[in-house]
Short mmCIF file of C-alpha atoms and ligand atoms in Angstrom, two decimals:
data_model
loop_
_atom_site.label_atom_id
_atom_site.label_comp_id
_atom_site.label_asym_id
_atom_site.label_seq_id
_atom_site.Cartn_x
_atom_site.Cartn_y
_atom_site.Cartn_z
CA MET A 83 85.89 75.78 109.99
CA PHE A 84 87.33 79.73 110.33
CA GLU A 85 87.74 80.86 114.17
CA VAL A 86 86.74 84.03 114.87
CA LYS A 87 89.21 85.82 117.09
CA LEU A 88 89.77 89.09 116.77
CA VAL A 89 92.49 91.60 118.14
CA VAL A 90 91.34 94.73 118.89
CA GLN A 91 94.52 97.14 119.31
CA VAL A 92 93.41 100.43 121.02
CA LYS A 93 95.87 103.70 121.17
CA LEU A 94 96.10 105.15 124.82
CA LEU A 95 96.38 108.78 125.04
CA PRO A 96 97.88 108.97 128.76
CA THR A 97 98.69 112.58 130.18
CA PRO A 98 102.68 112.85 130.63
CA GLU A 99 102.19 111.98 134.33
CA GLN A 100 100.28 109.07 133.36
CA ALA A 101 102.89 107.94 130.85
CA ALA A 102 105.45 108.20 133.30
CA ALA A 103 103.52 105.99 135.46
CA LEU A 104 102.95 103.59 132.68
CA GLU A 105 106.52 103.42 131.82
CA ALA A 106 107.69 103.04 135.40
CA THR A 107 105.19 99.85 135.69
CA LEU A 108 106.56 98.32 132.38
CA ARG A 109 110.22 98.76 133.48
CA VAL A 110 109.47 97.21 136.96
CA VAL A 111 107.51 93.98 135.89
CA ASN A 112 110.18 93.46 133.26
CA ASP A 113 113.10 93.92 135.57
CA ALA A 114 110.96 91.52 137.63
CA ALA A 115 110.29 88.95 134.85
CA THR A 116 114.17 89.34 133.84
CA TRP A 117 115.02 88.46 137.67
CA VAL A 118 112.67 85.76 137.53
CA SER A 119 113.95 84.15 134.57
CA GLN A 120 117.61 84.21 135.83
CA LEU A 121 115.98 82.10 138.86
CA ALA A 122 114.30 80.18 136.59
CA HIS A 123 117.42 79.26 134.35
CA ASP A 124 119.75 78.65 137.29
CA ARG A 125 117.57 76.13 138.90
CA ARG A 126 116.07 74.63 135.98
CA VAL A 127 112.52 75.48 137.04
CA PHE A 128 110.41 76.38 134.03
CA ARG A 129 106.87 75.34 134.57
CA ASN A 130 104.38 78.11 135.93
CA TYR A 131 102.99 76.19 138.75
CA ASP A 132 106.84 75.11 140.25
CA LEU A 133 108.11 78.37 139.46
CA ARG A 134 105.46 80.28 141.29
CA ARG A 135 106.33 78.02 144.27
CA HIS A 136 110.12 79.18 144.22
CA VAL A 137 109.67 82.94 143.60
CA TYR A 138 106.10 84.10 143.97
CA GLY A 139 106.55 85.66 147.74
CA GLN A 140 110.03 87.04 146.71
CA VAL A 141 109.38 88.56 143.56
CA LYS A 142 106.05 90.27 145.05
CA ASP A 143 108.12 91.64 147.71
CA ARG A 144 111.41 92.70 145.92
CA TYR A 145 109.63 94.55 143.49
CA GLY A 146 106.16 95.71 145.51
CA LEU A 147 103.92 94.02 142.64
CA ALA A 148 100.48 93.28 143.46
CA ALA A 149 99.70 89.59 143.76
CA GLN A 150 97.99 89.64 140.40
CA ALA A 151 100.88 91.45 138.65
CA ALA A 152 103.52 89.06 140.23
CA GLN A 153 101.43 85.86 138.81
CA HIS A 154 101.47 87.38 135.56
CA VAL A 155 105.23 88.10 135.67
CA ILE A 156 105.87 84.41 136.46
CA LYS A 157 103.65 83.06 133.88
CA LYS A 158 105.23 85.59 131.24
CA VAL A 159 108.75 84.05 132.23
CA ALA A 160 107.07 80.20 132.13
CA ASP A 161 105.46 81.38 128.69
CA ALA A 162 108.82 82.50 127.11
CA TYR A 163 110.61 79.61 128.08
CA ALA A 164 107.95 77.24 126.76
CA THR A 165 108.06 79.04 123.62
CA LEU A 166 111.66 78.85 123.42
CA HIS A 167 112.02 75.26 124.19
CA ALA A 168 109.40 74.51 121.76
CA HIS A 169 111.77 76.26 119.19
CA VAL A 170 114.65 73.71 120.41
CA ARG A 171 112.36 70.70 120.14
CA ASN A 172 111.26 71.82 116.58
CA GLY A 173 114.90 72.36 115.50
CA ASN A 174 114.26 76.05 114.77
CA LEU A 175 117.61 76.88 116.57
CA SER A 176 119.86 75.02 114.25
CA ARG A 177 121.25 71.74 114.80
CA PRO A 178 122.24 70.13 118.38
CA GLY A 179 125.47 71.62 119.72
CA SER A 180 125.91 74.39 117.14
CA VAL A 181 127.25 77.83 118.47
CA ARG A 182 124.15 79.51 117.84
CA ARG A 183 121.86 77.17 119.99
CA GLU A 184 124.36 76.82 122.85
CA ARG A 185 124.58 80.41 123.06
CA VAL A 186 120.94 80.89 123.27
CA LEU A 187 120.46 78.01 125.84
CA ALA A 188 123.46 78.85 127.81
CA ARG A 189 121.82 82.44 128.97
CA PRO A 190 118.68 83.06 130.57
CA ILE A 191 115.82 85.03 128.82
CA VAL A 192 116.11 88.99 128.99
CA PHE A 193 113.20 91.17 129.05
CA ARG A 194 113.28 94.72 127.35
CA PRO A 195 112.14 97.38 129.71
CA GLY A 196 109.34 97.97 127.32
CA ALA A 197 108.21 94.02 126.61
CA ALA A 198 104.42 93.81 126.45
CA GLN A 199 102.76 92.77 130.02
CA PRO A 200 99.23 90.91 130.31
CA PHE A 201 96.64 92.67 132.51
CA ASP A 202 93.76 90.59 133.66
CA ASP A 203 90.49 92.35 134.60
CA ARG A 204 91.36 92.60 138.19
CA CYS A 205 94.41 94.89 137.08
CA LEU A 206 92.61 96.61 134.25
CA SER A 207 89.01 97.85 134.11
CA TRP A 208 87.24 99.33 130.85
CA GLN A 209 85.09 102.37 130.76
CA LEU A 210 84.07 102.08 127.18
CA ASN A 211 81.50 104.73 127.34
CA ALA A 212 83.82 107.08 128.62
CA ARG A 213 86.58 105.83 126.41
CA THR A 214 88.95 105.29 129.43
CA VAL A 215 90.79 102.37 131.48
CA SER A 216 91.73 102.10 135.06
CA ILE A 217 94.68 100.27 135.29
CA TRP A 218 97.24 98.92 138.08
CA THR A 219 100.58 100.74 138.38
CA THR A 220 103.34 100.23 140.58
CA GLY A 221 102.39 103.89 141.88
CA GLY A 222 98.75 102.52 142.79
CA ARG A 223 95.58 102.23 140.74
CA MET A 224 95.18 104.74 138.11
CA LYS A 225 92.01 105.70 136.93
CA GLY A 226 90.78 107.64 133.63
CA VAL A 227 93.45 106.87 131.05
CA ALA A 228 92.13 108.00 127.88
CA PHE A 229 91.91 105.88 124.70
CA THR A 230 90.77 106.05 121.14
CA ALA A 231 88.96 103.33 119.29
CA SER A 232 86.63 103.38 116.31
CA PRO A 233 82.68 102.72 116.92
CA ASP A 234 83.37 99.12 115.31
CA GLN A 235 86.14 98.47 118.19
CA LEU A 236 84.13 99.53 120.85
CA THR A 237 81.18 97.48 119.64
CA LEU A 238 83.54 94.56 120.00
CA LEU A 239 85.12 95.18 123.12
CA ALA A 240 81.51 95.79 124.59
CA ALA A 241 80.40 92.67 123.28
CA HIS A 242 83.13 90.08 123.09
CA ARG A 243 86.36 91.10 124.89
CA LYS A 244 87.64 88.04 126.79
CA GLY A 245 90.39 87.55 129.24
CA GLU A 246 93.80 89.34 129.38
CA SER A 247 94.89 92.27 127.70
CA ASP A 248 98.48 93.38 126.43
CA LEU A 249 100.00 96.62 127.68
CA VAL A 250 102.34 97.32 125.04
CA TYR A 251 104.86 100.64 124.27
CA ARG A 252 106.05 100.72 120.91
CA ASP A 253 107.75 103.61 118.69
CA GLY A 254 106.92 106.06 121.65
CA ARG A 255 103.23 105.16 121.58
CA TRP A 256 100.95 103.40 124.39
CA PHE A 257 98.62 100.62 122.92
CA LEU A 258 96.26 97.97 124.81
CA ILE A 259 95.83 94.70 122.95
CA ALA A 260 92.44 93.05 123.80
CA THR A 261 91.30 89.73 122.34
CA CYS A 262 87.72 89.14 121.44
CA ASP A 263 86.25 86.00 120.89
CA LEU A 264 83.27 86.02 118.26
CA PRO A 265 80.42 83.52 118.39
CA ASP A 266 80.05 81.30 115.45
CA VAL A 267 77.65 82.52 112.88
CA PRO A 268 76.30 79.63 111.13
CA VAL A 269 77.05 79.96 107.29
CA ARG A 270 73.99 80.45 105.17
CA ALA A 271 73.80 78.08 101.94
CA PRO A 272 74.90 80.62 99.07
CA ASP A 273 72.95 81.40 96.18
CA GLY A 274 75.65 81.36 93.77
CA PHE A 275 79.10 82.78 94.40
CA VAL A 276 80.85 86.36 93.47
CA GLY A 277 84.52 85.53 92.38
CA VAL A 278 86.94 88.05 93.73
CA ASP A 279 90.44 88.87 91.40
CA LEU A 280 93.31 90.30 93.28
CA GLY A 281 95.67 92.39 91.11
CA ILE A 282 97.61 95.40 91.26
CA ALA A 283 96.23 97.55 88.84
CA ASN A 284 92.82 96.55 90.37
CA ILE A 285 93.30 95.61 93.90
CA ALA A 286 89.96 93.31 93.81
CA THR A 287 87.41 92.73 90.93
CA THR A 288 84.16 90.66 91.67
CA ALA A 289 81.78 89.23 89.30
CA THR A 290 79.40 86.28 89.18
CA ALA A 291 79.73 83.18 87.00
CA THR A 292 76.86 84.31 84.75
CA ALA A 293 77.40 81.68 81.67
CA THR A 294 76.16 83.98 79.30
CA GLY A 295 78.16 84.49 76.29
CA THR A 296 77.59 88.48 76.24
CA ALA A 297 79.42 90.55 78.56
CA THR A 298 77.59 92.14 81.17
CA GLY A 299 80.22 93.42 83.52
CA THR A 300 80.04 97.06 83.83
CA ALA A 301 83.71 97.66 85.12
CA THR A 302 83.65 101.18 86.71
CA GLY A 303 87.06 101.34 88.36
CA THR A 304 85.85 103.26 91.35
CA GLY A 305 84.52 100.34 93.15
CA THR A 306 81.30 102.12 94.14
CA GLY A 307 79.04 100.32 91.76
CA THR A 308 77.04 96.99 92.99
CA GLY A 309 76.28 93.86 91.13
CA ASP A 310 78.70 92.38 88.33
CA GLY A 311 82.26 93.32 87.12
CA VAL A 312 83.06 96.03 89.95
CA ARG A 313 86.84 96.80 90.10
CA HIS A 314 88.18 98.41 92.82
CA SER A 315 90.79 100.43 91.65
CA GLY A 316 94.35 100.21 93.09
CA LYS A 317 95.27 103.55 91.34
CA THR A 318 95.41 105.76 94.49
CA LEU A 319 97.02 103.06 96.56
CA ASN A 320 99.93 102.63 93.91
CA ALA A 321 100.44 106.22 93.78
CA VAL A 322 100.76 106.50 97.48
CA ARG A 323 103.15 103.53 97.23
CA HIS A 324 105.22 105.06 94.43
CA ARG A 325 105.35 108.37 96.31
CA HIS A 326 106.53 106.83 99.45
CA ARG A 327 109.03 104.63 97.79
CA GLU A 328 110.89 107.75 96.39
CA LEU A 329 110.69 109.41 99.43
CA ARG A 330 112.28 106.49 101.12
CA ARG A 331 114.94 106.29 98.86
CA ARG A 332 116.05 109.80 99.66
CA LEU A 333 116.02 109.33 103.20
CA GLN A 334 117.74 105.86 102.89
CA ALA A 335 120.52 107.81 101.48
CA LYS A 336 120.62 110.28 104.54
CA ALA A 337 120.72 107.53 107.16
CA THR A 338 120.81 110.01 110.02
CA LYS A 339 118.86 109.42 113.09
CA SER A 340 116.17 111.58 112.21
CA ALA A 341 116.06 110.39 108.77
CA LYS A 342 115.34 106.63 110.34
CA ARG A 343 112.80 107.92 112.56
CA LEU A 344 110.88 109.82 109.32
CA LEU A 345 111.23 106.52 107.73
CA LYS A 346 109.60 104.60 110.22
CA ARG A 347 106.78 107.00 110.69
CA ARG A 348 106.43 106.96 106.78
CA ARG A 349 106.24 103.02 106.54
CA ARG A 350 103.53 102.90 109.40
CA LYS A 351 101.57 105.61 107.58
CA GLU A 352 101.86 103.31 104.46
CA ALA A 353 100.66 100.28 105.97
CA ARG A 354 97.71 102.10 107.69
CA PHE A 355 96.54 103.48 104.38
CA ALA A 356 96.87 100.15 102.81
CA ALA A 357 94.81 98.50 105.51
CA ASP A 358 92.16 101.08 105.38
CA ILE A 359 91.70 100.38 101.91
CA ASN A 360 91.62 96.61 102.34
CA HIS A 361 89.05 97.08 105.40
CA THR A 362 87.08 99.26 103.04
CA ILE A 363 86.88 96.76 99.93
CA ALA A 364 86.34 93.73 102.00
CA ARG A 365 83.52 95.46 103.69
CA ARG A 366 81.91 96.18 100.23
CA ILE A 367 82.40 92.79 98.68
CA VAL A 368 80.90 90.90 101.76
CA THR A 369 78.03 93.51 102.43
CA GLU A 370 77.27 92.96 98.79
CA ALA A 371 77.55 89.22 99.01
CA ALA A 372 75.31 89.20 102.06
CA ARG A 373 72.79 91.27 100.57
CA THR A 374 72.44 89.13 97.42
CA GLY A 375 72.82 85.85 99.33
CA ARG A 376 75.72 84.82 97.43
CA GLY A 377 79.03 83.20 98.70
CA ILE A 378 82.38 84.24 98.22
CA ALA A 379 85.16 82.93 96.00
CA LEU A 380 88.74 83.61 96.57
CA GLU A 381 91.84 82.57 95.14
CA ASP A 382 94.17 80.29 97.31
CA LEU A 383 96.66 82.73 98.96
CA GLN A 384 99.63 80.54 98.11
CA GLY A 385 98.59 80.80 94.66
CA ILE A 386 98.40 84.49 95.00
CA ARG A 387 101.99 84.44 96.36
CA ASP A 388 103.43 82.55 93.66
CA ARG A 389 101.68 84.48 90.72
CA VAL A 390 102.97 87.60 92.17
CA ARG A 391 106.64 86.24 92.46
CA LEU A 392 106.83 85.99 88.92
CA ARG A 393 106.43 90.00 88.35
CA LYS A 394 108.70 92.91 89.53
CA PRO A 395 110.54 91.12 92.28
CA GLN A 396 110.86 94.35 94.26
CA ARG A 397 107.28 94.56 94.56
CA VAL A 398 106.56 91.11 95.98
CA THR A 399 106.95 91.54 99.57
CA LEU A 400 104.35 94.71 99.69
CA HIS A 401 101.64 93.14 97.34
CA SER A 402 101.87 89.77 98.55
CA TRP A 403 101.56 90.69 102.19
CA SER A 404 98.71 93.37 101.12
CA PHE A 405 97.07 90.20 99.45
CA HIS A 406 97.32 88.25 102.58
CA GLN A 407 95.64 91.12 104.52
CA LEU A 408 92.94 91.24 102.05
CA GLY A 409 92.47 87.57 102.04
CA HIS A 410 92.30 87.45 105.89
CA PHE A 411 89.87 90.40 106.08
CA LEU A 412 87.42 88.97 103.77
CA ALA A 413 87.69 85.73 105.64
CA TYR A 414 86.96 87.03 109.05
CA LYS A 415 84.05 89.56 107.74
CA ALA A 416 82.69 86.74 105.78
CA ALA A 417 82.40 84.30 108.99
CA ARG A 418 80.99 87.17 111.02
CA ALA A 419 78.40 87.70 108.51
CA GLY A 420 77.64 83.99 107.80
CA VAL A 421 78.85 84.39 104.11
CA ALA A 422 80.13 81.18 102.58
CA LEU A 423 83.61 81.70 101.64
CA VAL A 424 85.44 78.98 99.37
CA TRP A 425 89.35 79.35 98.33
CA VAL A 426 90.05 78.17 94.87
CA ASP A 427 92.65 76.86 92.70
CA PRO A 428 93.95 79.92 91.11
CA ALA A 429 95.89 77.92 88.11
CA TYR A 430 95.03 79.65 84.59
CA THR A 431 92.08 81.96 86.08
CA SER A 432 93.48 84.80 83.95
CA GLN A 433 94.08 82.83 80.53
CA ALA A 434 90.62 80.77 80.49
CA CYS A 435 87.59 82.22 78.81
CA SER A 436 84.82 82.21 81.22
CA ALA A 437 82.26 81.57 78.61
CA CYS A 438 83.51 78.56 76.60
CA GLY A 439 86.35 77.37 79.01
CA HIS A 440 89.07 77.55 76.28
CA VAL A 441 92.55 78.23 77.98
CA ALA A 442 95.11 80.08 75.77
CA LYS A 443 98.06 82.65 76.56
CA ASN A 444 97.10 84.55 73.59
CA ASN A 445 93.50 84.96 74.85
CA ARG A 446 95.09 88.25 76.60
CA PRO A 447 96.11 90.65 74.00
CA ASP A 448 97.43 92.53 76.73
CA GLN A 449 97.18 93.33 80.47
CA GLU A 450 93.62 94.63 80.50
CA THR A 451 91.96 92.75 77.74
CA PHE A 452 90.84 89.35 77.51
CA ALA A 453 89.41 88.09 73.89
CA CYS A 454 88.67 84.60 73.51
CA THR A 455 90.48 83.13 70.62
CA SER A 456 88.17 80.36 70.22
CA CYS A 457 84.45 81.69 70.64
CA GLY A 458 85.22 85.42 70.60
CA PHE A 459 83.85 86.49 74.17
CA ALA A 460 85.68 89.72 75.02
CA GLU A 461 85.57 91.20 78.56
CA HIS A 462 88.15 93.18 81.02
CA ALA A 463 90.87 90.70 81.64
CA ASP A 464 90.45 90.96 85.69
CA VAL A 465 86.38 90.61 85.32
CA ASN A 466 86.81 87.48 83.37
CA ALA A 467 89.15 86.06 85.74
CA ALA A 468 86.75 86.96 88.59
CA ARG A 469 83.98 85.14 86.83
CA ASN A 470 86.41 81.95 86.62
CA ILE A 471 86.86 82.21 90.08
CA ALA A 472 83.22 82.65 90.87
CA ALA A 473 82.52 79.41 88.72
CA ARG A 474 85.20 77.33 90.58
CA GLY A 475 83.66 78.71 93.99
CA GLU A 476 80.49 76.92 93.12
CA THR A 477 82.28 73.92 91.91
CA GLY A 478 84.06 73.78 95.27
CA TRP A 479 80.94 74.40 97.35
CA ALA A 480 78.97 71.62 95.50
CA VAL A 481 81.63 69.21 95.71
CA SER A 482 82.53 69.81 99.64
CA HIS A 483 78.51 69.80 100.32
CA ALA A 484 77.27 67.15 98.38
CA ALA A 485 74.99 64.68 100.35
ZN1 ZN B 158 85.33 81.39 74.48
#
């Protein structure tokens, strides 16, 4: 089924002195990694175990690394070569003998001064209540490095954090990336399904597959309602995207360094905003499904991508990425809550009548309206689509769980 592995990223808030120590540490371990990499390349020794035998003592002394840090450096190099060699084997580096491939293989891997470094529990400890970490640096153990985390993240870290965390320096900011292994929650047998239709005007519309001829969907457009036919409007998100796009165009025209920096910051802000909205929508949908004992039916992601591709090409990347993210949020929140989730075939969900099944293009007189040319059933187009998705979810579940 769905493996629930969550990556929790917290932002560090180091003082200037602490930041300097972190920076020095990353620089040293990455210098050390580049040095080990050169050796591995020259001597054709790539496996972690063999490499450790060759260079452990040297790298420890030469760079003043603690035992754990030295081992992590060596393992990082071994992992990097394992990945590179896997790419070569799988033909991801073009044909054998090609210039690009030869060039890549002829040189040792080089590590950037800010490249991520793993820290295990001996090199990094978390004080969750105080929201600080204590971390090994080349200048000694450093205590009391503050971080920010949401209550949700703190709960996850306390209960399920496992193994190593990566220290990362990105765009002038420090992060710790921790992995959480969530225990499997048994999936409850659903009592009916709620279908989720993803779109642009409405990011997500939910409805159940009530097989009545009368429309009960009360679309509010705010997403605060419960029950049937709830639309989570994309108005705010689309407005923000539009504003950002305009700003981006003006900044791109400038092409100065500060304009580039501003652009980067804008893009991050927009992505954060979209992710917040997706989290909120996913949480509402899963909470409501759990409360009513229903399962969730979602259009297959590949299908979403294909459908969106037919629309304005410029919008494709952002929206398909956003759909993908919402689908991912829904999947793991459902898994955590023990809510059944079924992916369904998205073909004709928008053209088929959810009351009688009649499929026709002109069942859709416009973007918002569904009006069946056969039985006369009328409904908001997204609600009708969500009904079809819910019905397919029920069928899909029944087929895959037939005794
Ligand atoms: Zn009909």
